[in-house]
Tab-separated table of C-alpha atoms and ligand atoms in Angstrom:
chain	number	residue	atom	x	y	z
A	25	MET	CA	0.000	0.000	0.000
A	26	HIS	CA	1.457	3.329	-1.054
A	27	ALA	CA	1.818	6.279	1.284
A	28	LYS	CA	-0.787	8.300	-0.595
A	29	LEU	CA	-3.325	5.484	-0.621
A	30	LEU	CA	-2.984	5.015	3.126
A	31	GLU	CA	-3.585	8.730	3.718
A	32	GLU	CA	-6.548	8.834	1.343
A	33	GLN	CA	-8.306	5.735	2.659
A	34	PHE	CA	-7.455	6.236	6.335
A	35	PRO	CA	-7.002	9.997	6.764
A	36	ASP	CA	-6.866	10.033	10.571
A	37	LEU	CA	-5.295	6.607	11.153
A	38	ILE	CA	-1.752	7.772	11.886
A	39	SER	CA	-2.830	10.474	14.350
A	40	ARG	CA	-5.099	7.984	16.149
A	41	ILE	CA	-2.343	5.352	16.273
A	42	ALA	CA	0.085	7.991	17.583
A	43	GLN	CA	-2.409	8.684	20.391
A	44	VAL	CA	-2.592	4.965	21.178
A	45	ARG	CA	1.214	4.789	21.147
A	46	ARG	CA	1.555	7.689	23.582
A	47	ASP	CA	-1.153	6.281	25.832
A	48	ILE	CA	0.729	2.962	26.065
A	49	HIS	CA	3.989	4.871	26.628
A	50	ALA	CA	2.437	6.762	29.548
A	51	HIS	CA	1.218	3.494	31.120
A	52	PRO	CA	4.155	1.068	30.862
A	53	GLU	CA	3.891	-2.430	32.352
A	54	LEU	CA	6.570	-5.010	33.118
A	55	ALA	CA	6.876	-8.587	31.843
A	56	PHE	CA	3.704	-10.689	32.315
A	57	GLY	CA	2.042	-7.720	34.040
A	58	GLU	CA	0.795	-6.099	30.814
A	59	THR	CA	-2.875	-6.274	31.845
A	60	ARG	CA	-3.882	-2.727	30.879
A	61	THR	CA	-1.985	-2.929	27.592
A	62	ALA	CA	-3.435	-6.358	26.765
A	63	ALA	CA	-6.973	-5.110	27.500
A	64	LEU	CA	-6.408	-2.055	25.286
A	65	VAL	CA	-5.098	-4.282	22.481
A	66	ALA	CA	-7.948	-6.815	22.796
A	67	ASP	CA	-10.600	-4.056	22.848
A	68	TYR	CA	-9.105	-2.376	19.786
A	69	LEU	CA	-9.023	-5.662	17.851
A	70	ARG	CA	-12.561	-6.615	18.884
A	71	GLY	CA	-13.683	-3.170	17.750
A	72	LEU	CA	-12.335	-4.067	14.300
A	73	GLY	CA	-14.434	-7.235	14.303
A	74	LEU	CA	-11.457	-9.608	14.545
A	75	GLU	CA	-11.517	-12.988	16.304
A	76	VAL	CA	-9.595	-12.284	19.527
A	77	HIS	CA	-7.970	-14.738	21.959
A	78	THR	CA	-6.558	-13.549	25.290
A	79	GLY	CA	-4.623	-15.089	28.164
A	80	ILE	CA	-2.018	-16.881	26.039
A	81	ALA	CA	1.228	-16.787	28.070
A	82	GLN	CA	-0.712	-14.924	30.748
A	83	THR	CA	-1.127	-11.510	29.102
A	84	GLY	CA	-0.585	-12.387	25.434
A	85	VAL	CA	-3.253	-11.539	22.853
A	86	VAL	CA	-3.786	-13.194	19.455
A	87	ALA	CA	-6.202	-12.009	16.760
A	88	VAL	CA	-7.117	-13.861	13.591
A	89	LEU	CA	-8.171	-12.254	10.319
A	90	LYS	CA	-9.236	-14.433	7.379
A	91	SER	CA	-9.937	-13.327	3.837
A	92	GLY	CA	-11.213	-15.533	1.013
A	93	GLU	CA	-11.216	-19.318	0.990
A	94	GLY	CA	-8.135	-21.258	2.098
A	95	GLY	CA	-4.763	-19.747	1.302
A	96	PRO	CA	-1.614	-19.638	3.433
A	97	ALA	CA	-1.246	-18.089	6.894
A	98	VAL	CA	1.308	-15.703	8.391
A	99	ALA	CA	1.955	-14.418	11.898
A	100	LEU	CA	2.842	-10.777	12.490
A	101	ARG	CA	4.274	-10.232	15.963
A	102	ALA	CA	4.648	-7.243	18.304
A	103	ASP	CA	5.898	-7.135	21.907
A	104	MET	CA	4.104	-5.203	24.677
A	105	ASP	CA	6.332	-5.033	27.767
A	106	ALA	CA	8.348	-2.154	29.256
A	107	LEU	CA	11.609	-2.032	31.242
A	108	PRO	CA	12.387	-1.461	34.928
A	109	LEU	CA	13.929	2.022	34.808
A	110	ASP	CA	12.949	5.613	35.605
A	111	GLU	CA	12.093	7.758	32.588
A	112	HIS	CA	14.122	10.997	32.304
A	113	ASN	CA	11.972	12.570	29.586
A	114	HIS	CA	9.625	15.453	30.372
A	115	PHE	CA	7.123	15.428	27.506
A	116	PRO	CA	3.408	15.012	28.341
A	117	HIS	CA	3.286	11.287	27.491
A	118	ARG	CA	6.187	10.358	29.800
A	119	SER	CA	5.690	7.349	32.071
A	120	LYS	CA	3.191	7.789	34.883
A	121	GLN	CA	4.656	4.722	36.582
A	122	PRO	CA	7.822	5.346	38.638
A	123	GLY	CA	10.569	2.842	37.860
A	124	VAL	CA	8.883	1.540	34.696
A	125	MET	CA	9.432	2.863	31.187
A	126	HIS	CA	8.897	1.987	27.538
A	127	ALA	CA	12.604	2.397	26.796
A	128	CYS	CA	12.684	-0.158	23.972
A	129	GLY	CA	9.811	1.094	21.826
A	130	HIS	CA	7.472	-1.838	22.367
A	131	ASP	CA	4.738	0.813	22.709
A	132	GLY	CA	5.421	1.709	19.070
A	133	HIS	CA	5.546	-1.932	17.953
A	134	THR	CA	2.163	-2.619	19.572
A	135	ALA	CA	0.556	0.517	18.134
A	136	MET	CA	1.836	-0.130	14.595
A	137	LEU	CA	0.509	-3.687	14.567
A	138	LEU	CA	-2.902	-2.416	15.724
A	139	GLY	CA	-2.822	0.075	12.842
A	140	ALA	CA	-1.957	-2.706	10.398
A	141	ALA	CA	-4.808	-4.865	11.746
A	142	GLU	CA	-7.190	-1.985	11.141
A	143	VAL	CA	-6.045	-1.434	7.553
A	144	LEU	CA	-5.935	-5.146	6.658
A	145	GLY	CA	-9.325	-5.727	8.300
A	146	LYS	CA	-10.907	-3.056	6.101
A	147	THR	CA	-9.046	-3.505	2.801
A	148	ARG	CA	-8.710	-7.320	2.829
A	149	ASN	CA	-6.556	-7.291	-0.263
A	150	PHE	CA	-5.207	-10.787	0.440
A	151	ARG	CA	-6.308	-14.417	0.424
A	152	GLY	CA	-5.450	-16.435	3.524
A	153	THR	CA	-5.068	-15.840	7.235
A	154	VAL	CA	-3.206	-13.174	9.203
A	155	VAL	CA	-2.473	-14.047	12.830
A	156	PHE	CA	-1.663	-10.950	14.874
A	157	VAL	CA	0.515	-11.890	17.853
A	158	PHE	CA	0.867	-9.432	20.748
A	159	GLN	CA	3.326	-11.070	23.091
A	160	PRO	CA	4.203	-10.246	26.699
A	161	ALA	CA	7.587	-10.235	28.387
A	162	GLU	CA	10.107	-9.882	25.565
A	163	GLU	CA	12.667	-8.365	27.943
A	164	HIS	CA	14.553	-11.233	29.539
A	165	GLU	CA	11.476	-13.226	30.639
A	166	GLY	CA	10.833	-15.092	27.375
A	167	GLY	CA	7.150	-14.373	26.771
A	168	GLY	CA	7.610	-15.448	23.155
A	169	GLN	CA	8.961	-18.796	24.317
A	170	ARG	CA	5.978	-19.263	26.605
A	171	MET	CA	3.523	-18.491	23.814
A	172	VAL	CA	5.189	-21.162	21.672
A	173	GLU	CA	5.140	-23.631	24.585
A	174	GLU	CA	1.465	-22.887	25.191
A	175	GLY	CA	0.716	-23.939	21.632
A	176	LEU	CA	0.709	-20.668	19.686
A	177	PHE	CA	1.463	-22.355	16.361
A	178	ARG	CA	-0.618	-25.479	17.107
A	179	ARG	CA	-3.674	-23.345	17.781
A	180	PHE	CA	-2.879	-20.839	15.048
A	181	PRO	CA	-0.836	-22.661	12.379
A	182	VAL	CA	1.134	-20.364	10.083
A	183	ASP	CA	3.501	-20.827	7.144
A	184	MET	CA	5.731	-17.915	8.109
A	185	ALA	CA	6.235	-15.490	11.011
A	186	PHE	CA	7.495	-11.929	10.956
A	187	GLY	CA	8.866	-9.606	13.629
A	188	LEU	CA	10.063	-6.011	13.679
A	189	HIS	CA	12.086	-3.835	16.052
A	190	ASN	CA	12.711	-0.102	15.888
A	191	TRP	CA	16.406	0.697	15.563
A	192	PRO	CA	17.863	3.990	16.824
A	193	GLY	CA	20.937	5.013	14.846
A	194	LEU	CA	19.373	4.065	11.506
A	195	PRO	CA	17.723	6.854	9.479
A	196	ALA	CA	14.035	7.243	10.383
A	197	GLY	CA	11.816	5.036	8.245
A	198	SER	CA	14.670	3.103	6.631
A	199	ILE	CA	14.539	-0.689	7.020
A	200	ALA	CA	17.301	-3.247	7.606
A	201	VAL	CA	16.843	-6.854	6.481
A	202	HIS	CA	19.541	-9.356	7.421
A	203	GLN	CA	20.351	-12.554	5.601
A	204	GLY	CA	20.703	-15.322	8.198
A	205	PRO	CA	21.521	-14.330	11.796
A	206	VAL	CA	20.162	-10.945	12.964
A	207	MET	CA	20.301	-11.195	16.778
A	208	ALA	CA	22.588	-13.290	18.970
A	209	GLY	CA	21.743	-16.188	21.251
A	210	ALA	CA	22.249	-15.263	24.915
A	211	ASP	CA	23.155	-17.894	27.506
A	212	ARG	CA	24.143	-17.316	31.123
A	213	PHE	CA	26.274	-19.263	33.549
A	214	ASP	CA	26.932	-19.499	37.282
A	215	ILE	CA	30.082	-21.108	38.647
A	216	THR	CA	30.768	-22.062	42.267
A	217	ILE	CA	34.342	-22.944	43.203
A	218	THR	CA	34.819	-24.730	46.491
A	219	GLY	CA	38.221	-25.102	48.181
A	220	ARG	CA	39.375	-25.009	51.780
A	221	GLY	CA	39.441	-21.724	53.670
A	222	GLY	CA	42.335	-20.829	55.906
A	223	HIS	CA	44.899	-18.332	57.143
A	224	ALA	CA	46.251	-16.129	54.382
A	225	ALA	CA	49.763	-16.464	55.826
A	226	MET	CA	49.616	-20.274	55.645
A	227	PRO	CA	48.317	-20.938	52.127
A	228	HIS	CA	49.740	-24.467	52.073
A	229	GLN	CA	47.087	-25.459	54.630
A	230	ALA	CA	44.278	-24.129	52.463
A	231	VAL	CA	42.954	-24.716	48.946
A	232	ASP	CA	42.874	-21.294	47.300
A	233	VAL	CA	39.682	-20.596	45.335
A	234	VAL	CA	40.827	-17.096	44.306
A	235	LEU	CA	43.840	-18.483	42.472
A	236	ALA	CA	41.773	-21.253	40.887
A	237	GLY	CA	39.092	-18.729	39.879
A	238	SER	CA	41.683	-16.403	38.323
A	239	ALA	CA	43.086	-19.276	36.285
A	240	LEU	CA	39.567	-20.283	35.287
A	241	VAL	CA	38.670	-16.796	34.001
A	242	GLN	CA	41.799	-16.746	31.858
A	243	ALA	CA	41.362	-20.293	30.589
A	244	LEU	CA	37.733	-19.670	29.601
A	245	GLN	CA	38.865	-16.941	27.215
A	246	SER	CA	40.776	-19.552	25.228
A	247	LEU	CA	37.436	-21.043	24.136
A	248	VAL	CA	36.749	-18.031	21.928
A	249	SER	CA	40.335	-17.353	20.843
A	250	ARG	CA	41.488	-20.966	20.294
A	251	ASN	CA	38.443	-23.232	19.933
A	252	THR	CA	36.047	-21.113	17.867
A	253	ASP	CA	36.355	-20.429	14.129
A	254	PRO	CA	37.598	-16.814	13.888
A	255	LEU	CA	34.798	-16.140	11.383
A	256	ASP	CA	32.130	-17.234	13.902
A	257	SER	CA	31.416	-14.282	16.206
A	258	THR	CA	31.236	-15.447	19.804
A	259	VAL	CA	31.494	-13.625	23.131
A	260	LEU	CA	32.207	-15.113	26.540
A	261	SER	CA	32.199	-12.510	29.317
A	262	VAL	CA	32.797	-13.288	32.978
A	263	THR	CA	30.944	-10.412	34.617
A	264	ARG	CA	30.948	-11.437	38.255
A	265	PHE	CA	33.699	-12.757	40.564
A	266	GLU	CA	32.865	-12.732	44.264
A	267	ALA	CA	35.117	-14.219	46.941
A	268	GLY	CA	36.323	-13.341	50.398
A	269	HIS	CA	35.885	-10.419	52.821
A	270	ALA	CA	39.186	-9.996	54.674
A	271	ASP	CA	42.874	-9.349	53.979
A	272	ASN	CA	44.070	-12.253	56.053
A	273	VAL	CA	41.517	-14.972	55.293
A	274	LEU	CA	41.548	-17.280	52.286
A	275	PRO	CA	37.869	-17.805	51.457
A	276	GLU	CA	36.265	-21.205	51.186
A	277	THR	CA	34.215	-20.476	48.061
A	278	ALA	CA	34.138	-18.188	45.036
A	279	GLN	CA	31.145	-17.338	42.826
A	280	LEU	CA	31.531	-16.401	39.186
A	281	GLY	CA	28.943	-15.607	36.541
A	282	GLY	CA	28.585	-14.223	33.063
A	283	THR	CA	27.128	-14.514	29.585
A	284	VAL	CA	27.830	-16.321	26.315
A	285	ARG	CA	26.656	-14.862	22.989
A	286	THR	CA	26.659	-16.790	19.723
A	287	PHE	CA	24.955	-16.765	16.334
A	288	ARG	CA	24.602	-20.510	15.801
A	289	PRO	CA	22.904	-23.103	18.049
A	290	GLU	CA	25.853	-25.510	17.494
A	291	LEU	CA	28.156	-22.898	19.034
A	292	GLN	CA	25.995	-22.695	22.161
A	293	ALA	CA	26.491	-26.441	22.622
A	294	ALA	CA	30.226	-26.208	21.853
A	295	MET	CA	30.750	-23.375	24.344
A	296	GLU	CA	28.937	-25.241	27.117
A	297	ALA	CA	30.931	-28.438	26.457
A	298	GLY	CA	34.193	-26.447	26.358
A	299	MET	CA	33.427	-24.701	29.634
A	300	ARG	CA	32.767	-28.061	31.335
A	301	ARG	CA	36.053	-29.425	30.000
A	302	ILE	CA	38.019	-26.444	31.299
A	303	CYS	CA	36.303	-26.560	34.705
A	304	THR	CA	37.304	-30.227	35.044
A	305	GLY	CA	40.896	-29.317	34.189
A	306	ILE	CA	41.037	-26.500	36.738
A	307	GLU	CA	39.602	-28.837	39.384
A	308	ALA	CA	42.441	-31.283	38.786
A	309	THR	CA	45.119	-28.594	38.597
A	310	TYR	CA	44.154	-26.679	41.746
A	311	GLY	CA	42.420	-29.340	43.823
A	312	VAL	CA	39.162	-27.411	44.033
A	313	GLY	CA	35.595	-28.476	43.299
A	314	ILE	CA	33.763	-26.582	40.546
A	315	ASP	CA	30.037	-26.549	39.913
A	316	LEU	CA	28.977	-25.049	36.555
A	317	GLU	CA	25.355	-24.165	35.890
A	318	TYR	CA	24.922	-23.302	32.224
A	319	GLU	CA	21.508	-21.978	31.273
A	320	ARG	CA	20.402	-21.730	27.654
A	321	GLY	CA	18.685	-18.378	27.241
A	322	TYR	CA	17.313	-16.873	24.028
A	323	PRO	CA	18.548	-18.750	20.939
A	324	PRO	CA	20.020	-16.777	18.046
A	325	THR	CA	17.413	-15.132	15.803
A	326	ILE	CA	18.016	-16.429	12.286
A	327	ASN	CA	16.155	-15.118	9.268
A	328	ALA	CA	14.998	-17.771	6.801
A	329	ASP	CA	16.057	-17.035	3.211
A	330	ASP	CA	12.554	-17.155	1.696
A	331	ALA	CA	11.047	-14.978	4.441
A	332	ALA	CA	13.932	-12.478	4.204
A	333	PHE	CA	13.440	-12.326	0.434
A	334	LEU	CA	9.817	-11.224	0.910
A	335	CYS	CA	10.800	-8.681	3.562
A	336	ARG	CA	13.485	-7.128	1.351
A	337	GLU	CA	11.043	-6.806	-1.521
A	338	VAL	CA	8.401	-5.173	0.690
A	339	ALA	CA	10.971	-2.966	2.452
A	340	ARG	CA	12.065	-1.529	-0.908
A	341	GLN	CA	8.451	-0.523	-1.559
A	342	VAL	CA	7.702	1.098	1.792
A	343	ALA	CA	10.958	2.340	3.373
A	344	VAL	CA	11.374	6.121	3.445
A	345	GLY	CA	13.358	7.083	0.350
A	346	GLY	CA	13.502	3.383	-0.557
A	347	GLU	CA	16.409	3.093	1.890
A	348	VAL	CA	16.916	-0.599	2.681
A	349	HIS	CA	20.034	-1.829	4.489
A	350	THR	CA	20.981	-5.376	3.508
A	351	GLN	CA	24.638	-5.515	4.579
A	352	LEU	CA	24.470	-4.505	8.258
A	353	LYS	CA	26.207	-6.642	10.855
A	354	PRO	CA	23.875	-8.548	13.195
A	355	SER	CA	23.466	-7.339	16.779
A	356	MET	CA	25.007	-9.092	19.800
A	357	GLY	CA	21.760	-8.297	21.630
A	358	ALA	CA	19.181	-11.066	21.993
A	359	GLU	CA	15.489	-11.276	21.136
A	360	ASP	CA	12.889	-13.863	22.071
A	361	PHE	CA	11.256	-13.759	18.624
A	362	ALA	CA	14.002	-16.380	18.125
A	363	PHE	CA	11.708	-18.985	19.711
A	364	MET	CA	9.074	-18.351	17.043
A	365	ALA	CA	11.738	-18.297	14.308
A	366	ARG	CA	12.831	-21.784	15.420
A	367	GLU	CA	9.328	-23.125	14.749
A	368	VAL	CA	8.489	-21.644	11.346
A	369	PRO	CA	10.414	-19.819	8.597
A	370	ALA	CA	10.647	-16.255	9.857
A	371	CYS	CA	12.224	-12.860	9.359
A	372	TYR	CA	12.889	-10.082	11.859
A	373	VAL	CA	13.712	-6.617	10.516
A	374	TRP	CA	14.889	-3.310	11.984
A	375	LEU	CA	12.923	-0.123	11.344
A	376	GLY	CA	15.102	3.003	11.572
A	377	ASN	CA	14.052	5.185	14.530
A	378	GLY	CA	16.311	8.138	13.631
A	379	PRO	CA	19.808	9.170	14.669
A	380	GLY	CA	19.439	8.635	18.429
A	381	GLU	CA	20.111	12.245	19.390
A	382	GLY	CA	19.787	13.249	23.032
A	383	GLY	CA	20.283	9.701	24.237
A	384	CYS	CA	17.347	8.315	22.274
A	385	MET	CA	18.892	4.823	22.228
A	386	LEU	CA	17.336	1.496	23.257
A	387	HIS	CA	17.108	1.026	27.047
A	388	SER	CA	18.163	4.649	27.700
A	389	PRO	CA	16.103	6.757	30.158
A	390	HIS	CA	15.969	9.391	27.359
A	391	TYR	CA	14.548	7.040	24.725
A	392	ASP	CA	11.246	7.621	22.930
A	393	PHE	CA	9.698	5.816	19.982
A	394	ASN	CA	9.657	8.071	16.912
A	395	ASP	CA	6.024	8.657	15.851
A	396	ASP	CA	7.258	9.776	12.417
A	397	VAL	CA	7.942	6.120	11.545
A	398	LEU	CA	4.483	4.787	12.509
A	399	ALA	CA	3.182	5.135	8.955
A	400	THR	CA	6.163	3.283	7.475
A	401	GLY	CA	5.783	0.456	9.994
A	402	ILE	CA	2.075	0.104	9.269
A	403	ARG	CA	2.633	0.138	5.509
A	404	TYR	CA	5.365	-2.476	5.937
A	405	TRP	CA	3.052	-4.867	7.827
A	406	VAL	CA	0.147	-4.340	5.427
A	407	ARG	CA	2.217	-4.787	2.293
A	408	LEU	CA	4.030	-7.799	3.786
A	409	ALA	CA	0.741	-9.571	4.551
A	410	GLU	CA	-0.544	-8.770	1.051
A	411	ARG	CA	2.686	-10.008	-0.538
A	412	ALA	CA	2.878	-13.212	1.551
A	413	LEU	CA	-0.841	-13.964	1.026
A	414	PRO	CA	-1.382	-13.056	-2.617
A	415	ASN	CA	-4.923	-12.404	-3.737
A	416	ASP	CA	-5.462	-14.588	-6.801
A	417	ALA	CA	-8.982	-13.339	-7.416
B	770	LIG	NI1	12.984	-4.403	22.507
């Protein structure tokens, strides 16, 4: 749908959606607590006459729109949750909730998908089924994973799924489509080293966990530098090392923790196996006991070739100035759309939010979603559904 057509057929849509966006921004809610937002979303969708399902993954909302007989099905997904930080903006739609803020633009994602549902519900220029997925708890809590586990794609089978995130630092209304990996997998680990505490002046009577831990931190870095293909981007960061309280006491235990980021599921497995191997070696070398808890977090988000092809084609039609980025590096950040992208061919794109002036970057207390890109986002969703569900009639 072209910019002009959208304005002609839906003259007040963008201003109404901007109001919805600002209303959600002013009333942010944390993971799995998005009750007000979910009610707003469900009411809006019911008002459009869509079939609406609530309570999926607690606060998730799904709406189904069919047009014509048969045809394929696609899922379009937005996230609804905010972040636990104080907003430092002073505009009228700033957060009314202390310590909670839409600092990642999920207010904009939700509003744009509502706008797209409205346009698609009225124009119906497609044959097939659009499943609108409004998921809770994208930030850290894995609401997308829970929706999949609660049968999202069994209840609402689709042939492809699509996600979108605003991206500060990219020109407003431009669109980035990655081939293959777009966001990293994020795992976390906790390590407990147990030795024998004792007098710092008589180390031979103790088993020193600080020395063993120091050796462990260094040895773990060899996994990336020596065991991983240099062309496979991988990060292992030890971010926590806690041991001891006094100058003259060798502590009994040390606690370490950190994160592993990769772009391929095989590398997650290889990193975990390598960490276990190194821990066993350090145990033998230093006579300590080491307990490693390795927790798989969000998998890498990997765009399927056929889905990315569609997204690139649509992006070229709707991006401001036709500006489509196809050669950007993926982000080391993680995204739980990955759980949906593991189930069905999928593509996740970035929508430029503007240059990020004044600290308008993701997760910053100065962030705000750019309402100037609402129209581009809505056109993208509408055109993508029309392109993926061609109307043969
Ligand atoms: Ni986000």
